[in-house]
Amino acid sequence: MRVVIAEDSSILRDGLVQLLEMRGVEVVAAVQDAQALLAAVAEHRPDAAVVDIRLPPTQTDEGLRAAVQIRRTAPGTGVLIFSQYVETTYAAQLIGDGGAGVGYLLKERVVDIGEFVNALERVAAGGTALDPEVVAQLFGASRRAAALDGLTPREREVLGLMAEGRTNHAIAEGFGVSERAVEKHIANIFTKLDLPPSESGHRRVLAVLRYLDRNVN
């Protein structure tokens, strides 16, 4: 099995190279940024690429975006995301695009190199290797997005104004309606977002967080 590794930490990168080579895996390239990753995949056409999400220069989602590009330009190369973080936007795109030859493991939950190599072999062979925590968060993000899509245009407007910090009175004045009408819209929002009354959380804040999570990402 021929593998490319993209990891910005030199210690982790070198350690991973040594561990994989001890298990008979041929590491054809070990790089620290997304551009070098894409170049290495194009040059070597490896069986799989092990990719961290946060790579230079911005340390945000370069690795994950590069992984999506690899799946388009080199479909024969499996991609195993190996990170501390769950990034739902591009991960859903990566996994949802057929799902074959894709893996996503969390660093803190991998305790056995043998299990890691087995996961890498599955991905290289066109299978999948997904951490249950990743699946849970992706499912939750998808479900929340679907709930927001179920809001009417006016309900989305009301939720947007709530996110701006507007009171019910200010929202009512802006729309030229009664506060009771606004309260009805907000009640519908809470119902559609599955936010029942609870002592452990403020529904208005939780609804706004759902809105911001969808619209910022």
PDB file of C-alpha atoms in Angstrom:
ATOM      1  CA  MET A   1       0.000   0.000   0.000  1.00  0.00           C
ATOM      2  CA  ARG A   2       1.394   3.371  -1.073  1.00  0.00           C
ATOM      3  CA  VAL A   3       0.400   6.376   1.023  1.00  0.00           C
ATOM      4  CA  VAL A   4       0.790  10.166   1.100  1.00  0.00           C
ATOM      5  CA  ILE A   5       0.594  11.978   4.451  1.00  0.00           C
ATOM      6  CA  ALA A   6      -0.387  15.635   4.984  1.00  0.00           C
ATOM      7  CA  GLU A   7       0.266  16.804   8.554  1.00  0.00           C
ATOM      8  CA  ASP A   8       1.611  20.231   9.549  1.00  0.00           C
ATOM      9  CA  SER A   9       3.207  19.075  12.822  1.00  0.00           C
ATOM     10  CA  SER A  10       6.649  17.724  11.970  1.00  0.00           C
ATOM     11  CA  ILE A  11       6.708  15.546  15.091  1.00  0.00           C
ATOM     12  CA  LEU A  12       3.357  13.930  14.322  1.00  0.00           C
ATOM     13  CA  ARG A  13       4.200  13.645  10.631  1.00  0.00           C
ATOM     14  CA  ASP A  14       7.551  11.923  11.222  1.00  0.00           C
ATOM     15  CA  GLY A  15       6.061   9.694  13.900  1.00  0.00           C
ATOM     16  CA  LEU A  16       3.236   8.600  11.624  1.00  0.00           C
ATOM     17  CA  VAL A  17       5.694   7.861   8.816  1.00  0.00           C
ATOM     18  CA  GLN A  18       7.780   5.652  11.097  1.00  0.00           C
ATOM     19  CA  LEU A  19       4.789   3.794  12.513  1.00  0.00           C
ATOM     20  CA  LEU A  20       3.311   3.097   9.087  1.00  0.00           C
ATOM     21  CA  GLU A  21       6.611   1.986   7.598  1.00  0.00           C
ATOM     22  CA  MET A  22       7.088  -0.414  10.523  1.00  0.00           C
ATOM     23  CA  ARG A  23       3.775  -1.971   9.440  1.00  0.00           C
ATOM     24  CA  GLY A  24       4.935  -2.398   5.840  1.00  0.00           C
ATOM     25  CA  VAL A  25       3.180   0.675   4.440  1.00  0.00           C
ATOM     26  CA  GLU A  26       5.153   2.605   1.810  1.00  0.00           C
ATOM     27  CA  VAL A  27       4.956   6.345   2.519  1.00  0.00           C
ATOM     28  CA  VAL A  28       5.751   7.938  -0.844  1.00  0.00           C
ATOM     29  CA  ALA A  29       5.440  11.536   0.407  1.00  0.00           C
ATOM     30  CA  ALA A  30       4.950  13.334   3.728  1.00  0.00           C
ATOM     31  CA  VAL A  31       4.025  17.011   3.372  1.00  0.00           C
ATOM     32  CA  GLN A  32       2.844  19.873   5.583  1.00  0.00           C
ATOM     33  CA  ASP A  33       0.365  21.864   3.483  1.00  0.00           C
ATOM     34  CA  ALA A  34      -2.566  21.378   1.123  1.00  0.00           C
ATOM     35  CA  GLN A  35      -0.815  22.484  -2.078  1.00  0.00           C
ATOM     36  CA  ALA A  36       2.022  20.035  -1.470  1.00  0.00           C
ATOM     37  CA  LEU A  37      -0.572  17.340  -0.777  1.00  0.00           C
ATOM     38  CA  LEU A  38      -2.332  17.895  -4.096  1.00  0.00           C
ATOM     39  CA  ALA A  39       1.004  17.912  -5.927  1.00  0.00           C
ATOM     40  CA  ALA A  40       2.108  14.685  -4.211  1.00  0.00           C
ATOM     41  CA  VAL A  41      -1.133  12.896  -5.070  1.00  0.00           C
ATOM     42  CA  ALA A  42      -0.884  14.031  -8.694  1.00  0.00           C
ATOM     43  CA  GLU A  43       2.736  12.835  -8.907  1.00  0.00           C
ATOM     44  CA  HIS A  44       2.554   9.527  -7.036  1.00  0.00           C
ATOM     45  CA  ARG A  45      -1.097   8.437  -7.445  1.00  0.00           C
ATOM     46  CA  PRO A  46      -1.022   6.695  -4.044  1.00  0.00           C
ATOM     47  CA  ASP A  47      -3.520   4.140  -2.831  1.00  0.00           C
ATOM     48  CA  ALA A  48      -4.529   6.479  -0.024  1.00  0.00           C
ATOM     49  CA  ALA A  49      -3.856   9.889   1.512  1.00  0.00           C
ATOM     50  CA  VAL A  50      -3.865  10.564   5.255  1.00  0.00           C
ATOM     51  CA  VAL A  51      -4.941  14.168   5.697  1.00  0.00           C
ATOM     52  CA  ASP A  52      -5.209  16.522   8.662  1.00  0.00           C
ATOM     53  CA  ILE A  53      -7.964  19.131   8.403  1.00  0.00           C
ATOM     54  CA  ARG A  54      -6.098  22.220   9.571  1.00  0.00           C
ATOM     55  CA  LEU A  55      -3.111  22.931   7.362  1.00  0.00           C
ATOM     56  CA  PRO A  56      -1.129  26.085   6.497  1.00  0.00           C
ATOM     57  CA  PRO A  57      -1.537  28.880   5.695  1.00  0.00           C
ATOM     58  CA  THR A  58      -4.778  29.610   7.588  1.00  0.00           C
ATOM     59  CA  GLN A  59      -4.990  26.467   9.726  1.00  0.00           C
ATOM     60  CA  THR A  60      -8.731  26.194   9.130  1.00  0.00           C
ATOM     61  CA  ASP A  61     -10.067  23.655   6.629  1.00  0.00           C
ATOM     62  CA  GLU A  62      -7.445  23.526   3.852  1.00  0.00           C
ATOM     63  CA  GLY A  63      -6.860  19.808   4.341  1.00  0.00           C
ATOM     64  CA  LEU A  64     -10.529  18.923   4.102  1.00  0.00           C
ATOM     65  CA  ARG A  65     -11.036  21.051   0.998  1.00  0.00           C
ATOM     66  CA  ALA A  66      -7.985  19.407  -0.563  1.00  0.00           C
ATOM     67  CA  ALA A  67      -9.477  16.006   0.284  1.00  0.00           C
ATOM     68  CA  VAL A  68     -12.685  16.900  -1.566  1.00  0.00           C
ATOM     69  CA  GLN A  69     -10.581  17.934  -4.559  1.00  0.00           C
ATOM     70  CA  ILE A  70      -8.613  14.670  -4.454  1.00  0.00           C
ATOM     71  CA  ARG A  71     -11.839  12.686  -4.603  1.00  0.00           C
ATOM     72  CA  ARG A  72     -12.751  14.578  -7.777  1.00  0.00           C
ATOM     73  CA  THR A  73      -9.373  14.546  -9.537  1.00  0.00           C
ATOM     74  CA  ALA A  74      -7.937  11.232  -8.291  1.00  0.00           C
ATOM     75  CA  PRO A  75     -10.923   8.972  -7.511  1.00  0.00           C
ATOM     76  CA  GLY A  76      -8.610   5.959  -7.255  1.00  0.00           C
ATOM     77  CA  THR A  77      -6.957   7.443  -4.182  1.00  0.00           C
ATOM     78  CA  GLY A  78      -8.703   6.787  -0.900  1.00  0.00           C
ATOM     79  CA  VAL A  79      -8.813   9.639   1.607  1.00  0.00           C
ATOM     80  CA  LEU A  80      -8.521   9.182   5.353  1.00  0.00           C
ATOM     81  CA  ILE A  81      -9.111  12.358   7.347  1.00  0.00           C
ATOM     82  CA  PHE A  82      -7.131  12.162  10.586  1.00  0.00           C
ATOM     83  CA  SER A  83      -7.779  15.125  12.829  1.00  0.00           C
ATOM     84  CA  GLN A  84      -8.650  16.448  16.269  1.00  0.00           C
ATOM     85  CA  TYR A  85     -11.724  18.175  14.893  1.00  0.00           C
ATOM     86  CA  VAL A  86     -15.048  17.374  13.267  1.00  0.00           C
ATOM     87  CA  GLU A  87     -15.746  19.853  10.466  1.00  0.00           C
ATOM     88  CA  THR A  88     -19.247  19.134   9.222  1.00  0.00           C
ATOM     89  CA  THR A  89     -19.601  21.242   6.077  1.00  0.00           C
ATOM     90  CA  TYR A  90     -16.918  19.783   3.809  1.00  0.00           C
ATOM     91  CA  ALA A  91     -16.974  16.448   5.632  1.00  0.00           C
ATOM     92  CA  ALA A  92     -20.608  15.951   4.656  1.00  0.00           C
ATOM     93  CA  GLN A  93     -19.675  16.726   1.064  1.00  0.00           C
ATOM     94  CA  LEU A  94     -16.715  14.364   1.171  1.00  0.00           C
ATOM     95  CA  ILE A  95     -18.614  11.466   2.716  1.00  0.00           C
ATOM     96  CA  GLY A  96     -21.852  12.129   0.895  1.00  0.00           C
ATOM     97  CA  ASP A  97     -20.207  12.016  -2.536  1.00  0.00           C
ATOM     98  CA  GLY A  98     -20.548   8.267  -2.923  1.00  0.00           C
ATOM     99  CA  GLY A  99     -18.758   7.526   0.343  1.00  0.00           C
ATOM    100  CA  ALA A 100     -16.430   4.886  -1.175  1.00  0.00           C
ATOM    101  CA  GLY A 101     -12.765   5.086  -0.269  1.00  0.00           C
ATOM    102  CA  VAL A 102     -13.312   7.646   2.503  1.00  0.00           C
ATOM    103  CA  GLY A 103     -12.476   7.622   6.195  1.00  0.00           C
ATOM    104  CA  TYR A 104     -12.611  10.102   9.072  1.00  0.00           C
ATOM    105  CA  LEU A 105     -10.887   9.274  12.351  1.00  0.00           C
ATOM    106  CA  LEU A 106     -10.310  11.444  15.409  1.00  0.00           C
ATOM    107  CA  LYS A 107      -6.734  11.478  16.688  1.00  0.00           C
ATOM    108  CA  GLU A 108      -7.651  11.325  20.350  1.00  0.00           C
ATOM    109  CA  ARG A 109      -9.735   8.180  19.815  1.00  0.00           C
ATOM    110  CA  VAL A 110      -7.143   6.139  17.900  1.00  0.00           C
ATOM    111  CA  VAL A 111      -5.153   4.180  20.485  1.00  0.00           C
ATOM    112  CA  ASP A 112      -3.891   1.258  18.421  1.00  0.00           C
ATOM    113  CA  ILE A 113      -1.705   1.587  15.309  1.00  0.00           C
ATOM    114  CA  GLY A 114      -2.975  -1.778  14.073  1.00  0.00           C
ATOM    115  CA  GLU A 115      -6.549  -0.488  14.022  1.00  0.00           C
ATOM    116  CA  PHE A 116      -5.376   2.636  12.225  1.00  0.00           C
ATOM    117  CA  VAL A 117      -3.594   0.608   9.543  1.00  0.00           C
ATOM    118  CA  ASN A 118      -6.665  -1.614   9.135  1.00  0.00           C
ATOM    119  CA  ALA A 119      -8.812   1.497   8.628  1.00  0.00           C
ATOM    120  CA  LEU A 120      -6.317   2.843   6.109  1.00  0.00           C
ATOM    121  CA  GLU A 121      -6.355  -0.455   4.204  1.00  0.00           C
ATOM    122  CA  ARG A 122     -10.166  -0.396   4.049  1.00  0.00           C
ATOM    123  CA  VAL A 123     -10.146   3.138   2.679  1.00  0.00           C
ATOM    124  CA  ALA A 124      -7.431   2.282   0.120  1.00  0.00           C
ATOM    125  CA  ALA A 125      -9.537  -0.689  -1.016  1.00  0.00           C
ATOM    126  CA  GLY A 126     -12.594   1.517  -1.575  1.00  0.00           C
ATOM    127  CA  GLY A 127     -14.279   0.943   1.773  1.00  0.00           C
ATOM    128  CA  THR A 128     -15.050   3.329   4.621  1.00  0.00           C
ATOM    129  CA  ALA A 129     -13.701   3.960   8.110  1.00  0.00           C
ATOM    130  CA  LEU A 130     -15.766   6.455  10.082  1.00  0.00           C
ATOM    131  CA  ASP A 131     -15.491   7.273  13.771  1.00  0.00           C
ATOM    132  CA  PRO A 132     -18.954   6.987  15.416  1.00  0.00           C
ATOM    133  CA  GLU A 133     -18.524  10.479  16.899  1.00  0.00           C
ATOM    134  CA  VAL A 134     -18.004  11.904  13.411  1.00  0.00           C
ATOM    135  CA  VAL A 135     -21.126  10.139  12.146  1.00  0.00           C
ATOM    136  CA  ALA A 136     -23.158  11.443  15.085  1.00  0.00           C
ATOM    137  CA  GLN A 137     -22.089  15.041  14.525  1.00  0.00           C
ATOM    138  CA  LEU A 138     -22.650  14.864  10.766  1.00  0.00           C
ATOM    139  CA  PHE A 139     -26.107  13.402  11.298  1.00  0.00           C
ATOM    140  CA  GLY A 140     -26.922  16.082  13.829  1.00  0.00           C
ATOM    141  CA  ALA A 141     -25.768  18.849  11.474  1.00  0.00           C
ATOM    142  CA  SER A 142     -27.814  17.398   8.636  1.00  0.00           C
ATOM    143  CA  ARG A 143     -30.910  17.113  10.798  1.00  0.00           C
ATOM    144  CA  ARG A 144     -30.548  20.692  12.075  1.00  0.00           C
ATOM    145  CA  ALA A 145     -30.116  21.989   8.526  1.00  0.00           C
ATOM    146  CA  ALA A 146     -33.252  20.141   7.420  1.00  0.00           C
ATOM    147  CA  ALA A 147     -35.200  21.674  10.311  1.00  0.00           C
ATOM    148  CA  LEU A 148     -34.119  25.182   9.303  1.00  0.00           C
ATOM    149  CA  ASP A 149     -35.130  24.444   5.717  1.00  0.00           C
ATOM    150  CA  GLY A 150     -38.607  23.685   7.054  1.00  0.00           C
ATOM    151  CA  LEU A 151     -39.138  27.264   8.237  1.00  0.00           C
ATOM    152  CA  THR A 152     -41.331  29.566   6.161  1.00  0.00           C
ATOM    153  CA  PRO A 153     -39.704  32.667   4.597  1.00  0.00           C
ATOM    154  CA  ARG A 154     -41.292  34.876   7.278  1.00  0.00           C
ATOM    155  CA  GLU A 155     -40.143  32.557  10.070  1.00  0.00           C
ATOM    156  CA  ARG A 156     -36.589  32.694   8.693  1.00  0.00           C
ATOM    157  CA  GLU A 157     -36.828  36.503   8.656  1.00  0.00           C
ATOM    158  CA  VAL A 158     -37.986  36.517  12.275  1.00  0.00           C
ATOM    159  CA  LEU A 159     -35.180  34.166  13.292  1.00  0.00           C
ATOM    160  CA  GLY A 160     -32.662  36.372  11.473  1.00  0.00           C
ATOM    161  CA  LEU A 161     -33.885  39.420  13.412  1.00  0.00           C
ATOM    162  CA  MET A 162     -33.710  37.432  16.645  1.00  0.00           C
ATOM    163  CA  ALA A 163     -30.075  36.698  15.777  1.00  0.00           C
ATOM    164  CA  GLU A 164     -29.514  40.457  15.470  1.00  0.00           C
ATOM    165  CA  GLY A 165     -30.766  40.859  19.038  1.00  0.00           C
ATOM    166  CA  ARG A 166     -34.156  42.400  18.164  1.00  0.00           C
ATOM    167  CA  THR A 167     -36.915  42.157  20.738  1.00  0.00           C
ATOM    168  CA  ASN A 168     -40.397  40.903  19.857  1.00  0.00           C
ATOM    169  CA  HIS A 169     -41.625  44.503  20.002  1.00  0.00           C
ATOM    170  CA  ALA A 170     -38.941  45.696  17.570  1.00  0.00           C
ATOM    171  CA  ILE A 171     -39.626  42.806  15.178  1.00  0.00           C
ATOM    172  CA  ALA A 172     -43.356  43.553  15.273  1.00  0.00           C
ATOM    173  CA  GLU A 173     -42.763  47.240  14.508  1.00  0.00           C
ATOM    174  CA  GLY A 174     -40.467  46.360  11.627  1.00  0.00           C
ATOM    175  CA  PHE A 175     -43.066  44.085  10.029  1.00  0.00           C
ATOM    176  CA  GLY A 176     -46.020  46.291  10.939  1.00  0.00           C
ATOM    177  CA  VAL A 177     -47.767  43.462  12.796  1.00  0.00           C
ATOM    178  CA  SER A 178     -48.805  42.792  16.371  1.00  0.00           C
ATOM    179  CA  GLU A 179     -46.441  41.354  18.945  1.00  0.00           C
ATOM    180  CA  ARG A 180     -48.816  38.409  19.251  1.00  0.00           C
ATOM    181  CA  ALA A 181     -48.236  37.625  15.580  1.00  0.00           C
ATOM    182  CA  VAL A 182     -44.496  37.664  16.183  1.00  0.00           C
ATOM    183  CA  GLU A 183     -44.920  35.413  19.229  1.00  0.00           C
ATOM    184  CA  LYS A 184     -46.826  32.956  17.027  1.00  0.00           C
ATOM    185  CA  HIS A 185     -43.994  32.904  14.483  1.00  0.00           C
ATOM    186  CA  ILE A 186     -41.469  32.303  17.257  1.00  0.00           C
ATOM    187  CA  ALA A 187     -43.572  29.493  18.713  1.00  0.00           C
ATOM    188  CA  ASN A 188     -43.642  27.862  15.267  1.00  0.00           C
ATOM    189  CA  ILE A 189     -39.844  28.250  15.018  1.00  0.00           C
ATOM    190  CA  PHE A 190     -39.365  26.538  18.380  1.00  0.00           C
ATOM    191  CA  THR A 191     -41.641  23.682  17.320  1.00  0.00           C
ATOM    192  CA  LYS A 192     -39.968  23.130  13.951  1.00  0.00           C
ATOM    193  CA  LEU A 193     -36.484  23.260  15.498  1.00  0.00           C
ATOM    194  CA  ASP A 194     -37.569  20.765  18.170  1.00  0.00           C
ATOM    195  CA  LEU A 195     -36.902  23.151  21.052  1.00  0.00           C
ATOM    196  CA  PRO A 196     -39.454  22.369  23.756  1.00  0.00           C
ATOM    197  CA  PRO A 197     -39.543  24.361  27.004  1.00  0.00           C
ATOM    198  CA  SER A 198     -36.613  23.342  29.191  1.00  0.00           C
ATOM    199  CA  GLU A 199     -34.997  24.488  32.411  1.00  0.00           C
ATOM    200  CA  SER A 200     -31.536  23.640  31.031  1.00  0.00           C
ATOM    201  CA  GLY A 201     -31.512  25.990  28.053  1.00  0.00           C
ATOM    202  CA  HIS A 202     -32.966  29.203  26.728  1.00  0.00           C
ATOM    203  CA  ARG A 203     -34.926  28.357  23.568  1.00  0.00           C
ATOM    204  CA  ARG A 204     -34.424  31.756  21.993  1.00  0.00           C
ATOM    205  CA  VAL A 205     -30.645  31.480  22.369  1.00  0.00           C
ATOM    206  CA  LEU A 206     -30.606  27.889  21.084  1.00  0.00           C
ATOM    207  CA  ALA A 207     -32.670  28.853  18.021  1.00  0.00           C
ATOM    208  CA  VAL A 208     -30.288  31.711  17.238  1.00  0.00           C
ATOM    209  CA  LEU A 209     -27.280  29.400  17.603  1.00  0.00           C
ATOM    210  CA  ARG A 210     -28.822  27.010  15.064  1.00  0.00           C
ATOM    211  CA  TYR A 211     -29.360  29.922  12.688  1.00  0.00           C
ATOM    212  CA  LEU A 212     -25.820  31.247  13.097  1.00  0.00           C
ATOM    213  CA  ASP A 213     -24.270  27.786  12.718  1.00  0.00           C
ATOM    214  CA  ARG A 214     -26.065  27.327   9.389  1.00  0.00           C
ATOM    215  CA  ASN A 215     -25.471  30.810   7.991  1.00  0.00           C
ATOM    216  CA  VAL A 216     -21.872  31.348   9.146  1.00  0.00           C
ATOM    217  CA  ASN A 217     -20.742  27.984   7.784  1.00  0.00           C
TER     218      ASN A 217
END
